[in-house]
mmCIF file of C-alpha atoms in Angstrom:
data_model
loop_
_atom_site.group_PDB
_atom_site.id
_atom_site.type_symbol
_atom_site.label_atom_id
_atom_site.label_comp_id
_atom_site.label_asym_id
_atom_site.label_seq_id
_atom_site.Cartn_x
_atom_site.Cartn_y
_atom_site.Cartn_z
ATOM 1 C CA GLY A 1 7.783 -25.767 13.931
ATOM 2 C CA ARG A 2 8.691 -26.221 10.512
ATOM 3 C CA ILE A 3 6.051 -24.419 7.979
ATOM 4 C CA SER A 4 4.916 -26.510 4.887
ATOM 5 C CA ARG A 5 4.138 -24.882 1.747
ATOM 6 C CA PRO A 6 0.944 -25.779 -0.117
ATOM 7 C CA GLY A 7 1.017 -28.454 -2.655
ATOM 8 C CA GLY A 8 0.481 -28.327 -6.209
ATOM 9 C CA ALA A 9 -3.254 -29.321 -5.838
ATOM 10 C CA VAL A 10 -3.692 -26.285 -3.191
ATOM 11 C CA ARG A 11 -2.059 -23.882 -5.630
ATOM 12 C CA GLY A 12 -4.014 -25.474 -8.695
ATOM 13 C CA THR A 13 -7.656 -25.022 -6.821
ATOM 14 C CA ALA A 14 -6.617 -21.684 -5.823
ATOM 15 C CA TYR A 15 -6.045 -20.397 -9.308
ATOM 16 C CA HIS A 16 -8.991 -22.081 -10.514
ATOM 17 C CA ARG A 17 -11.389 -20.665 -8.126
ATOM 18 C CA ALA A 18 -9.714 -17.074 -9.005
ATOM 19 C CA LEU A 19 -10.135 -17.743 -12.538
ATOM 20 C CA GLU A 20 -13.802 -18.876 -11.967
ATOM 21 C CA LEU A 21 -14.844 -15.417 -10.306
ATOM 22 C CA LEU A 22 -12.886 -13.059 -12.197
ATOM 23 C CA SER A 23 -14.602 -11.503 -15.178
ATOM 24 C CA PHE A 24 -12.968 -11.335 -18.362
ATOM 25 C CA LYS A 25 -14.737 -8.364 -19.714
ATOM 26 C CA ASP A 26 -13.501 -6.307 -16.971
ATOM 27 C CA ALA A 27 -10.020 -7.107 -16.725
ATOM 28 C CA VAL A 28 -9.137 -4.855 -19.365
ATOM 29 C CA SER A 29 -5.603 -3.728 -17.617
ATOM 30 C CA PHE A 30 -3.584 -5.123 -14.893
ATOM 31 C CA GLY A 31 -4.839 -2.599 -12.785
ATOM 32 C CA ASP A 32 -8.438 -3.792 -13.574
ATOM 33 C CA LEU A 33 -7.295 -7.324 -12.560
ATOM 34 C CA LYS A 34 -5.889 -6.368 -9.352
ATOM 35 C CA ALA A 35 -8.897 -4.552 -8.471
ATOM 36 C CA GLN A 36 -11.170 -7.489 -9.073
ATOM 37 C CA LEU A 37 -8.742 -9.737 -6.647
ATOM 38 C CA ASP A 38 -9.017 -7.236 -3.904
ATOM 39 C CA ALA A 39 -12.636 -7.190 -4.513
ATOM 40 C CA ILE A 40 -12.833 -11.107 -4.291
ATOM 41 C CA LYS A 41 -10.727 -10.560 -1.046
ATOM 42 C CA ALA A 42 -13.062 -7.932 0.425
ATOM 43 C CA GLN A 43 -15.994 -9.837 -0.393
ATOM 44 C CA GLY A 44 -14.684 -13.001 1.559
ATOM 45 C CA LEU A 45 -15.194 -15.073 -1.738
ATOM 46 C CA MET A 46 -11.579 -16.670 -1.179
ATOM 47 C CA ALA A 47 -9.521 -17.480 1.461
ATOM 48 C CA GLU A 48 -6.909 -15.393 2.038
ATOM 49 C CA GLU A 49 -4.413 -18.140 2.040
ATOM 50 C CA ALA A 50 -5.621 -19.175 -1.243
ATOM 51 C CA LEU A 51 -5.375 -15.459 -2.711
ATOM 52 C CA ARG A 52 -1.683 -15.393 -1.560
ATOM 53 C CA LEU A 53 -0.970 -18.340 -3.909
ATOM 54 C CA VAL A 54 -2.325 -16.539 -6.841
ATOM 55 C CA GLN A 55 0.309 -14.399 -8.433
ATOM 56 C CA PRO A 56 -1.564 -11.584 -10.191
ATOM 57 C CA GLY A 57 1.455 -11.295 -12.961
ATOM 58 C CA VAL A 58 0.561 -15.020 -14.222
ATOM 59 C CA LEU A 59 -2.947 -14.397 -14.227
ATOM 60 C CA TRP A 60 -2.125 -10.996 -16.412
ATOM 61 C CA LYS A 61 -0.205 -12.908 -18.871
ATOM 62 C CA PHE A 62 -2.860 -15.321 -19.658
ATOM 63 C CA PHE A 63 -5.427 -12.352 -20.051
ATOM 64 C CA GLN A 64 -3.194 -10.867 -22.684
ATOM 65 C CA THR A 65 -3.286 -13.772 -24.934
ATOM 66 C CA PRO A 66 -5.334 -14.163 -27.882
ATOM 67 C CA LEU A 67 -7.269 -17.481 -26.152
ATOM 68 C CA ALA A 68 -8.332 -14.672 -23.443
ATOM 69 C CA GLU A 69 -9.008 -11.903 -25.619
ATOM 70 C CA ARG A 70 -11.616 -14.578 -27.503
ATOM 71 C CA MET A 71 -13.044 -15.430 -24.177
ATOM 72 C CA ARG A 72 -13.286 -11.497 -23.050
ATOM 73 C CA ARG A 73 -15.627 -11.085 -26.231
ATOM 74 C CA ALA A 74 -17.656 -14.069 -25.564
ATOM 75 C CA ASP A 75 -17.742 -12.975 -21.818
ATOM 76 C CA GLU A 76 -19.043 -9.531 -23.355
ATOM 77 C CA GLU A 77 -21.788 -11.264 -25.174
ATOM 78 C CA GLY A 78 -22.888 -13.797 -22.346
ATOM 79 C CA ARG A 79 -21.401 -16.789 -24.350
ATOM 80 C CA LEU A 80 -18.633 -17.555 -21.876
ATOM 81 C CA TYR A 81 -19.202 -20.120 -19.163
ATOM 82 C CA LYS A 82 -17.234 -21.720 -16.102
ATOM 83 C CA GLU A 83 -17.059 -24.653 -13.838
ATOM 84 C CA GLN A 84 -19.828 -26.347 -15.939
ATOM 85 C CA GLN A 85 -20.335 -29.856 -13.997
ATOM 86 C CA PHE A 86 -20.897 -33.083 -16.203
ATOM 87 C CA VAL A 87 -21.824 -36.380 -15.159
ATOM 88 C CA MET A 88 -22.376 -38.877 -17.894
ATOM 89 C CA GLY A 89 -22.376 -42.696 -18.740
ATOM 90 C CA VAL A 90 -19.731 -44.492 -21.017
ATOM 91 C CA PRO A 91 -19.309 -47.878 -22.065
ATOM 92 C CA ALA A 92 -16.867 -49.706 -19.915
ATOM 93 C CA ARG A 93 -14.660 -51.077 -23.000
ATOM 94 C CA GLU A 94 -14.420 -47.312 -23.712
ATOM 95 C CA VAL A 95 -12.725 -46.528 -20.482
ATOM 96 C CA GLY A 96 -10.536 -49.828 -19.638
ATOM 97 C CA PRO A 97 -9.340 -53.166 -21.064
ATOM 98 C CA VAL A 98 -12.499 -54.762 -20.533
ATOM 99 C CA ASP A 99 -15.252 -56.553 -22.981
ATOM 100 C CA SER A 100 -18.349 -54.858 -21.255
ATOM 101 C CA GLY A 101 -21.190 -52.210 -22.426
ATOM 102 C CA GLU A 102 -21.967 -51.529 -19.046
ATOM 103 C CA LEU A 103 -21.614 -47.913 -18.303
ATOM 104 C CA VAL A 104 -19.147 -46.561 -16.170
ATOM 105 C CA VAL A 105 -20.331 -42.988 -14.629
ATOM 106 C CA ILE A 106 -17.883 -40.286 -15.355
ATOM 107 C CA GLN A 107 -17.989 -36.838 -13.682
ATOM 108 C CA GLY A 108 -16.202 -33.546 -13.884
ATOM 109 C CA ILE A 109 -16.010 -29.915 -14.009
ATOM 110 C CA ILE A 110 -14.951 -28.174 -17.306
ATOM 111 C CA ASP A 111 -13.064 -25.182 -16.312
ATOM 112 C CA ALA A 112 -14.221 -22.902 -19.008
ATOM 113 C CA TYR A 113 -15.946 -22.890 -22.310
ATOM 114 C CA PHE A 114 -17.123 -20.307 -24.950
ATOM 115 C CA GLU A 115 -19.328 -20.177 -27.879
ATOM 116 C CA GLU A 116 -18.002 -18.615 -31.122
ATOM 117 C CA ASP A 117 -19.679 -19.027 -34.623
ATOM 118 C CA GLY A 118 -22.368 -21.113 -33.016
ATOM 119 C CA GLU A 119 -19.390 -23.789 -32.165
ATOM 120 C CA LEU A 120 -17.733 -24.349 -28.859
ATOM 121 C CA VAL A 121 -14.283 -23.839 -27.563
ATOM 122 C CA LEU A 122 -13.168 -25.798 -24.505
ATOM 123 C CA VAL A 123 -10.497 -24.348 -22.163
ATOM 124 C CA ASP A 124 -8.800 -26.325 -19.498
ATOM 125 C CA TYR A 125 -6.109 -24.788 -17.023
ATOM 126 C CA LYS A 126 -3.433 -26.469 -15.963
ATOM 127 C CA THR A 127 -0.856 -25.311 -12.858
ATOM 128 C CA ASP A 128 1.231 -28.753 -13.213
ATOM 129 C CA LYS A 129 5.005 -27.845 -12.849
ATOM 130 C CA THR A 130 6.174 -28.849 -16.332
ATOM 131 C CA ARG A 131 8.437 -27.716 -19.030
ATOM 132 C CA SER A 132 6.904 -29.555 -21.779
ATOM 133 C CA SER A 133 3.883 -28.962 -23.452
ATOM 134 C CA ARG A 134 4.160 -32.359 -25.118
ATOM 135 C CA ILE A 135 3.729 -33.845 -21.381
ATOM 136 C CA LEU A 136 0.548 -32.066 -20.533
ATOM 137 C CA LEU A 137 -0.834 -33.056 -23.986
ATOM 138 C CA GLU A 138 -0.096 -36.890 -23.220
ATOM 139 C CA HIS A 139 -1.019 -36.655 -19.753
ATOM 140 C CA TYR A 140 -4.486 -34.709 -20.067
ATOM 141 C CA LYS A 141 -5.875 -35.567 -23.938
ATOM 142 C CA ARG A 142 -8.119 -38.174 -22.822
ATOM 143 C CA GLN A 143 -9.830 -35.855 -19.873
ATOM 144 C CA LEU A 144 -10.235 -33.219 -22.461
ATOM 145 C CA ASP A 145 -11.762 -35.764 -25.093
ATOM 146 C CA TYR A 146 -14.238 -36.658 -22.401
ATOM 147 C CA TYR A 147 -15.133 -32.916 -21.699
ATOM 148 C CA GLU A 148 -15.526 -32.469 -25.454
ATOM 149 C CA ARG A 149 -18.223 -35.540 -25.327
ATOM 150 C CA ALA A 150 -19.792 -34.282 -22.265
ATOM 151 C CA LEU A 151 -20.045 -30.762 -23.665
ATOM 152 C CA SER A 152 -21.344 -31.912 -26.984
ATOM 153 C CA GLN A 153 -24.380 -34.471 -24.818
ATOM 154 C CA MET A 154 -25.198 -31.068 -22.694
ATOM 155 C CA THR A 155 -25.504 -28.546 -25.164
ATOM 156 C CA GLY A 156 -26.137 -30.307 -28.530
ATOM 157 C CA LYS A 157 -23.436 -28.444 -30.112
ATOM 158 C CA LYS A 158 -19.705 -29.121 -31.740
ATOM 159 C CA VAL A 159 -16.578 -28.740 -29.675
ATOM 160 C CA ARG A 160 -14.607 -27.106 -32.528
ATOM 161 C CA GLU A 161 -11.441 -26.439 -30.293
ATOM 162 C CA LYS A 162 -10.041 -27.563 -27.304
ATOM 163 C CA TRP A 163 -7.050 -25.630 -25.579
ATOM 164 C CA ILE A 164 -4.922 -26.764 -22.228
ATOM 165 C CA TYR A 165 -3.782 -23.337 -20.895
ATOM 166 C CA SER A 166 -0.763 -23.766 -18.737
ATOM 167 C CA LEU A 167 -0.143 -21.026 -16.068
ATOM 168 C CA THR A 168 3.246 -22.758 -15.542
ATOM 169 C CA LEU A 169 4.361 -22.523 -18.992
ATOM 170 C CA GLN A 170 2.272 -19.320 -19.949
ATOM 171 C CA ARG A 171 1.050 -20.788 -22.679
ATOM 172 C CA ALA A 172 -2.239 -22.142 -24.804
ATOM 173 C CA ILE A 173 -1.870 -25.284 -25.829
ATOM 174 C CA PRO A 174 -4.307 -26.615 -28.499
ATOM 175 C CA CYS A 175 -5.295 -30.056 -28.261
#
C-alpha cells in the first residue's frame, strides 16, 4: 500500500478553516497561536488530519504582517468578518462572450474582510504552489472583482482595498 499525500485543495481547505477559527485579537505571540490551534484540536473543531496540514510557522508569518495587524485591530473592535457567503446575479454578457442580459447566478465565500475608516478591506487567502505574485493576480483578479461587487451590494459600503495573501509566498499582494 502506497500512501498518498493530500492534494492542494485539501491543504487549502485546512488553512482556510484554521484562519476562520483563529482569533486574530488573541494571537499576539507564536505561543498564543499554538495554544489556539491546540484548543481547536481539543474541541474537535477541525479533524486532526486537517490540522496536521497546517503549519503554525506559516500562519505565524502571516500574523506578523501589517495586513494581519490591521485585521487584529479590526477584530478587537468587532469589525473583522470571516467566511461571508454571498449569492448575486450578474448579466451574462459580463461573465462570458454572449450578448444577453439574462442573469447568471454567482455564489462564493469571501475569506475575510474588515472595516477601516468606514470603508472595507477585502482579504483572500491562497495556498497555490507558485513562485509568482503576477500569476496569482492574473488568475484571481476577476474572482476578487466579483467579491468586491458582492460585498458592496451586501453592505452598501465601498471596498477600498483588495488583498491576496499567499501562504506559499508568505506575501500580501494588493489587487
